[in-house]
């Protein structure tokens, strides 16, 4: 499949960020996505290293288990019967909130 566009952070809480993305071009049906989340880096590597990886069938995903008051960035890649796409570029960084400002 083609490389997805960067995910867009939506709802942010103290310990989670919901992200969404548009499906990439693909000649065959997509079977799943992998969402990567990691602490913000000014110059992130091409291939994500440390961080959380989660798989989903949908184009929206709530990443949980994050630390409060920490800046995160997100990437996504798609899979079809031919294999995995490359990773998207990083999303804009988002800071999780503190525990008192929002319910999780």
Tab-separated table of N, CA and C in Angstrom:
chain	number	residue	atom	x	y	z
A	1	UNK	N	0.831	-1.200	0.000
A	1	UNK	CA	0.000	0.000	0.000
A	1	UNK	C	0.871	1.258	0.000
A	2	UNK	N	0.238	2.368	-0.327
A	2	UNK	CA	0.943	3.636	-0.233
A	2	UNK	C	1.176	4.001	1.222
A	3	UNK	N	2.025	4.976	1.446
A	3	UNK	CA	2.318	5.438	2.808
A	3	UNK	C	1.193	6.358	3.263
A	4	UNK	N	0.629	6.120	4.450
A	4	UNK	CA	-0.431	7.000	4.950
A	4	UNK	C	0.091	8.409	5.234
A	5	UNK	N	-0.830	9.370	5.196
A	5	UNK	CA	-0.489	10.729	5.619
A	5	UNK	C	-0.312	10.713	7.136
A	6	UNK	N	0.352	11.702	7.707
A	6	UNK	CA	0.542	11.721	9.167
A	6	UNK	C	-0.795	11.692	9.906
A	7	UNK	N	-0.852	10.980	11.024
A	7	UNK	CA	-2.089	10.975	11.812
A	7	UNK	C	-2.342	12.353	12.429
A	8	UNK	N	-3.616	12.602	12.725
A	8	UNK	CA	-4.032	13.862	13.329
A	8	UNK	C	-4.482	13.614	14.768
A	9	UNK	N	-3.803	14.204	15.742
A	9	UNK	CA	-4.261	14.059	17.130
A	9	UNK	C	-5.607	14.754	17.316
A	10	UNK	N	-6.502	14.075	18.024
A	10	UNK	CA	-7.835	14.621	18.287
A	10	UNK	C	-7.975	14.894	19.779
A	11	UNK	N	-8.689	14.041	20.474
A	11	UNK	CA	-8.955	14.211	21.906
A	11	UNK	C	-7.716	13.839	22.729
A	12	UNK	N	-7.343	14.733	23.637
A	12	UNK	CA	-6.173	14.533	24.498
A	12	UNK	C	-6.630	14.533	25.949
A	13	UNK	N	-6.171	13.544	26.721
A	13	UNK	CA	-6.437	13.498	28.164
A	13	UNK	C	-5.091	13.357	28.884
A	14	UNK	N	-5.141	13.123	30.187
A	14	UNK	CA	-3.914	12.986	30.977
A	14	UNK	C	-3.103	11.757	30.573
A	15	UNK	N	-3.769	10.694	30.127
A	15	UNK	CA	-3.063	9.447	29.841
A	15	UNK	C	-3.376	8.858	28.468
A	16	UNK	N	-4.032	9.641	27.589
A	16	UNK	CA	-4.351	9.103	26.264
A	16	UNK	C	-4.453	10.213	25.225
A	17	UNK	N	-4.266	9.810	23.981
A	17	UNK	CA	-4.483	10.700	22.839
A	17	UNK	C	-5.184	9.873	21.767
A	18	UNK	N	-6.273	10.406	21.243
A	18	UNK	CA	-6.956	9.751	20.135
A	18	UNK	C	-6.434	10.363	18.840
A	19	UNK	N	-6.056	9.502	17.890
A	19	UNK	CA	-5.553	9.972	16.598
A	19	UNK	C	-6.393	9.373	15.477
A	20	UNK	N	-6.426	10.073	14.348
A	20	UNK	CA	-7.108	9.554	13.163
A	20	UNK	C	-6.233	9.837	11.948
A	21	UNK	N	-6.488	9.117	10.862
A	21	UNK	CA	-5.728	9.288	9.626
A	21	UNK	C	-6.590	8.849	8.461
A	22	UNK	N	-6.154	9.245	7.269
A	22	UNK	CA	-6.846	8.852	6.044
A	22	UNK	C	-6.199	7.588	5.497
A	23	UNK	N	-6.975	6.660	4.949
A	23	UNK	CA	-6.384	5.451	4.372
A	23	UNK	C	-5.486	5.812	3.181
A	24	UNK	N	-4.372	5.113	3.024
A	24	UNK	CA	-3.511	5.373	1.866
A	24	UNK	C	-4.070	4.715	0.608
A	25	UNK	N	-3.492	5.048	-0.526
A	25	UNK	CA	-3.851	4.374	-1.776
A	25	UNK	C	-3.398	2.926	-1.704
A	26	UNK	N	-4.243	2.025	-2.204
A	26	UNK	CA	-3.902	0.603	-2.206
A	26	UNK	C	-4.704	-0.073	-3.310
A	27	UNK	N	-4.028	-0.900	-4.104
A	27	UNK	CA	-4.705	-1.627	-5.182
A	27	UNK	C	-5.546	-2.782	-4.658
A	28	UNK	N	-5.235	-3.240	-3.459
A	28	UNK	CA	-5.993	-4.329	-2.832
A	28	UNK	C	-6.463	-3.858	-1.460
A	29	UNK	N	-7.465	-4.510	-0.885
A	29	UNK	CA	-7.990	-4.063	0.411
A	29	UNK	C	-6.919	-4.046	1.511
A	30	UNK	N	-7.008	-3.045	2.368
A	30	UNK	CA	-6.121	-2.962	3.532
A	30	UNK	C	-6.626	-3.910	4.604
A	31	UNK	N	-5.699	-4.551	5.306
A	31	UNK	CA	-6.093	-5.521	6.328
A	31	UNK	C	-5.931	-5.004	7.751
A	32	UNK	N	-4.990	-4.063	7.967
A	32	UNK	CA	-4.824	-3.499	9.305
A	32	UNK	C	-3.873	-2.313	9.256
A	33	UNK	N	-3.804	-1.607	10.385
A	33	UNK	CA	-2.887	-0.486	10.563
A	33	UNK	C	-2.077	-0.734	11.818
A	34	UNK	N	-0.895	-0.149	11.854
A	34	UNK	CA	-0.098	-0.141	13.077
A	34	UNK	C	0.148	1.314	13.437
A	35	UNK	N	-0.156	1.666	14.678
A	35	UNK	CA	-0.013	3.028	15.174
A	35	UNK	C	1.165	3.047	16.138
A	36	UNK	N	2.097	3.960	15.908
A	36	UNK	CA	3.253	4.120	16.794
A	36	UNK	C	3.099	5.425	17.548
A	37	UNK	N	3.417	5.410	18.827
A	37	UNK	CA	3.436	6.628	19.628
A	37	UNK	C	4.731	6.659	20.415
A	38	UNK	N	5.335	7.819	20.479
A	38	UNK	CA	6.583	7.967	21.219
A	38	UNK	C	6.742	9.384	21.723
A	39	UNK	N	7.655	9.543	22.666
A	39	UNK	CA	7.937	10.866	23.210
A	39	UNK	C	8.521	11.730	22.100
A	40	UNK	N	8.121	12.971	22.062
A	40	UNK	CA	8.517	13.906	21.006
A	40	UNK	C	10.041	13.974	20.844
A	41	UNK	N	10.493	13.941	19.594
A	41	UNK	CA	11.895	14.164	19.238
A	41	UNK	C	11.926	15.228	18.153
A	42	UNK	N	12.817	16.205	18.280
A	42	UNK	CA	12.912	17.274	17.285
A	42	UNK	C	13.290	16.721	15.912
A	43	UNK	N	14.136	15.704	15.877
A	43	UNK	CA	14.548	15.064	14.616
A	43	UNK	C	14.292	13.569	14.728
A	44	UNK	N	13.035	13.133	14.557
A	44	UNK	CA	12.725	11.710	14.732
A	44	UNK	C	13.371	10.857	13.634
A	45	UNK	N	13.725	9.602	13.965
A	45	UNK	CA	14.305	8.706	12.962
A	45	UNK	C	13.264	8.291	11.922
A	46	UNK	N	13.726	7.844	10.764
A	46	UNK	CA	12.831	7.376	9.703
A	46	UNK	C	11.977	6.201	10.166
A	47	UNK	N	12.590	5.274	10.897
A	47	UNK	CA	11.874	4.107	11.411
A	47	UNK	C	11.754	4.270	12.921
A	48	UNK	N	10.539	4.238	13.454
A	48	UNK	CA	10.355	4.419	14.897
A	48	UNK	C	11.147	3.403	15.721
A	49	UNK	N	11.714	3.897	16.820
A	49	UNK	CA	12.468	3.025	17.734
A	49	UNK	C	11.593	2.777	18.964
A	50	UNK	N	12.028	3.318	20.089
A	50	UNK	CA	11.288	3.134	21.342
A	50	UNK	C	9.910	3.784	21.234
A	51	UNK	N	8.970	3.217	21.897
A	51	UNK	CA	7.613	3.748	21.887
A	51	UNK	C	6.614	2.615	21.917
A	52	UNK	N	5.354	2.970	21.856
A	52	UNK	CA	4.278	1.979	21.869
A	52	UNK	C	3.813	1.694	20.448
A	53	UNK	N	3.518	0.438	20.156
A	53	UNK	CA	2.937	0.063	18.863
A	53	UNK	C	1.637	-0.677	19.126
A	54	UNK	N	0.592	-0.270	18.413
A	54	UNK	CA	-0.724	-0.896	18.538
A	54	UNK	C	-1.276	-1.155	17.150
A	55	UNK	N	-2.019	-2.244	17.006
A	55	UNK	CA	-2.642	-2.568	15.717
A	55	UNK	C	-4.146	-2.385	15.808
A	56	UNK	N	-4.730	-1.955	14.679
A	56	UNK	CA	-6.165	-1.704	14.619
A	56	UNK	C	-6.662	-1.904	13.189
A	57	UNK	N	-7.958	-2.118	13.053
A	57	UNK	CA	-8.589	-2.237	11.741
A	57	UNK	C	-9.210	-0.918	11.294
A	58	UNK	N	-9.307	0.031	12.212
A	58	UNK	CA	-9.979	1.300	11.950
A	58	UNK	C	-8.980	2.422	11.658
A	59	UNK	N	-9.460	3.565	11.177
A	59	UNK	CA	-8.600	4.711	10.900
A	59	UNK	C	-8.668	5.754	12.016
A	60	UNK	N	-9.066	5.319	13.179
A	60	UNK	CA	-9.026	6.138	14.388
A	60	UNK	C	-8.620	5.207	15.526
A	61	UNK	N	-7.772	5.701	16.434
A	61	UNK	CA	-7.297	4.846	17.518
A	61	UNK	C	-6.986	5.702	18.735
A	62	UNK	N	-7.364	5.213	19.906
A	62	UNK	CA	-7.064	5.891	21.175
A	62	UNK	C	-5.841	5.218	21.790
A	63	UNK	N	-4.735	5.939	21.822
A	63	UNK	CA	-3.493	5.434	22.422
A	63	UNK	C	-3.575	5.690	23.917
A	64	UNK	N	-3.458	4.647	24.720
A	64	UNK	CA	-3.572	4.766	26.172
A	64	UNK	C	-2.247	4.408	26.841
A	65	UNK	N	-2.184	4.617	28.144
A	65	UNK	CA	-0.982	4.271	28.900
A	65	UNK	C	0.124	5.303	28.784
A	66	UNK	N	-0.233	6.533	28.402
A	66	UNK	CA	0.769	7.588	28.243
A	66	UNK	C	1.021	8.294	29.569
A	67	UNK	N	2.149	8.977	29.665
A	67	UNK	CA	2.493	9.726	30.871
A	67	UNK	C	1.845	11.113	30.817
A	68	UNK	N	1.487	11.637	31.970
A	68	UNK	CA	0.900	12.972	32.061
A	68	UNK	C	1.920	14.046	31.679
A	69	UNK	N	1.420	15.151	31.137
A	69	UNK	CA	2.240	16.335	30.852
A	69	UNK	C	3.497	16.013	30.037
A	70	UNK	N	3.332	15.139	29.032
A	70	UNK	CA	4.444	14.709	28.181
A	70	UNK	C	4.055	14.927	26.728
A	71	UNK	N	4.995	15.414	25.919
A	71	UNK	CA	4.736	15.628	24.489
A	71	UNK	C	4.964	14.337	23.728
A	72	UNK	N	3.975	13.946	22.941
A	72	UNK	CA	4.039	12.731	22.132
A	72	UNK	C	3.854	13.066	20.658
A	73	UNK	N	4.384	12.186	19.820
A	73	UNK	CA	4.130	12.254	18.383
A	73	UNK	C	3.700	10.864	17.937
A	74	UNK	N	3.051	10.806	16.772
A	74	UNK	CA	2.423	9.572	16.312
A	74	UNK	C	2.735	9.325	14.845
A	75	UNK	N	2.796	8.043	14.484
A	75	UNK	CA	2.974	7.617	13.094
A	75	UNK	C	2.054	6.437	12.852
A	76	UNK	N	1.788	6.166	11.579
A	76	UNK	CA	0.943	5.024	11.237
A	76	UNK	C	1.484	4.388	9.959
A	77	UNK	N	1.255	3.096	9.823
A	77	UNK	CA	1.544	2.398	8.569
A	77	UNK	C	0.397	1.442	8.302
A	78	UNK	N	0.239	1.060	7.039
A	78	UNK	CA	-0.884	0.223	6.616
A	78	UNK	C	-0.368	-1.117	6.106
A	79	UNK	N	-1.256	-2.094	6.143
A	79	UNK	CA	-0.901	-3.434	5.662
A	79	UNK	C	-1.981	-3.938	4.720
A	80	UNK	N	-1.542	-4.600	3.655
A	80	UNK	CA	-2.452	-5.345	2.791
A	80	UNK	C	-1.803	-6.695	2.517
A	81	UNK	N	-2.353	-7.477	1.601
A	81	UNK	CA	-1.805	-8.815	1.350
A	81	UNK	C	-0.369	-8.792	0.839
A	82	UNK	N	0.078	-7.665	0.306
A	82	UNK	CA	1.450	-7.546	-0.200
A	82	UNK	C	2.450	-7.195	0.903
A	83	UNK	N	1.961	-6.784	2.073
A	83	UNK	CA	2.859	-6.447	3.189
A	83	UNK	C	2.576	-5.066	3.750
A	84	UNK	N	3.539	-4.562	4.525
A	84	UNK	CA	3.398	-3.280	5.204
A	84	UNK	C	3.867	-2.138	4.314
A	85	UNK	N	3.219	-0.992	4.455
A	85	UNK	CA	3.690	0.240	3.820
A	85	UNK	C	4.846	0.784	4.653
A	86	UNK	N	5.449	1.855	4.170
A	86	UNK	CA	6.395	2.583	5.008
A	86	UNK	C	5.630	3.342	6.082
A	87	UNK	N	6.366	3.849	7.061
A	87	UNK	CA	5.740	4.642	8.117
A	87	UNK	C	5.409	6.039	7.603
A	88	UNK	N	4.314	6.583	8.080
A	88	UNK	CA	3.970	7.964	7.761
A	88	UNK	C	4.987	8.896	8.415
A	89	UNK	N	4.949	10.143	8.004
A	89	UNK	CA	5.693	11.166	8.733
A	89	UNK	C	5.039	11.319	10.109
A	90	UNK	N	5.735	11.961	11.018
A	90	UNK	CA	5.192	12.150	12.368
A	90	UNK	C	4.049	13.168	12.363
A	91	UNK	N	3.126	12.936	13.255
A	91	UNK	CA	2.066	13.911	13.495
A	91	UNK	C	2.678	15.123	14.184
A	92	UNK	N	1.885	16.174	14.301
A	92	UNK	CA	2.338	17.266	15.153
A	92	UNK	C	2.346	16.751	16.585
A	93	UNK	N	3.251	17.255	17.392
A	93	UNK	CA	3.367	16.789	18.780
A	93	UNK	C	2.201	17.319	19.605
A	94	UNK	N	1.732	16.494	20.511
A	94	UNK	CA	0.675	16.887	21.455
A	94	UNK	C	1.110	16.525	22.868
A	95	UNK	N	0.821	17.428	23.793
A	95	UNK	CA	1.145	17.200	25.204
A	95	UNK	C	-0.087	16.670	25.918
A	96	UNK	N	0.103	15.577	26.657
A	96	UNK	CA	-0.992	15.080	27.479
A	96	UNK	C	-1.237	16.090	28.598
A	97	UNK	N	-2.428	16.076	29.149
A	97	UNK	CA	-2.786	17.038	30.176
A	97	UNK	C	-2.359	16.532	31.567
A	98	UNK	N	-2.631	17.335	32.585
A	98	UNK	CA	-2.361	16.862	33.945
A	98	UNK	C	-3.607	16.158	34.464
A	99	UNK	N	-3.451	15.410	35.520
A	99	UNK	CA	-4.542	14.556	36.021
A	99	UNK	C	-5.759	15.364	36.463
A	100	UNK	N	-5.591	16.590	36.885
A	100	UNK	CA	-6.715	17.387	37.401
A	100	UNK	C	-7.518	18.092	36.303
A	101	UNK	N	-6.945	18.219	35.111
A	101	UNK	CA	-7.610	19.022	34.091
A	101	UNK	C	-8.671	18.268	33.305
A	102	UNK	N	-8.558	16.957	33.168
A	102	UNK	CA	-9.538	16.199	32.392
A	102	UNK	C	-9.668	14.788	32.960
A	103	UNK	N	-10.839	14.236	32.773
A	103	UNK	CA	-11.047	12.832	33.127
A	103	UNK	C	-10.417	11.954	32.067
A	104	UNK	N	-9.974	10.783	32.454
A	104	UNK	CA	-9.383	9.845	31.497
A	104	UNK	C	-10.318	8.707	31.246
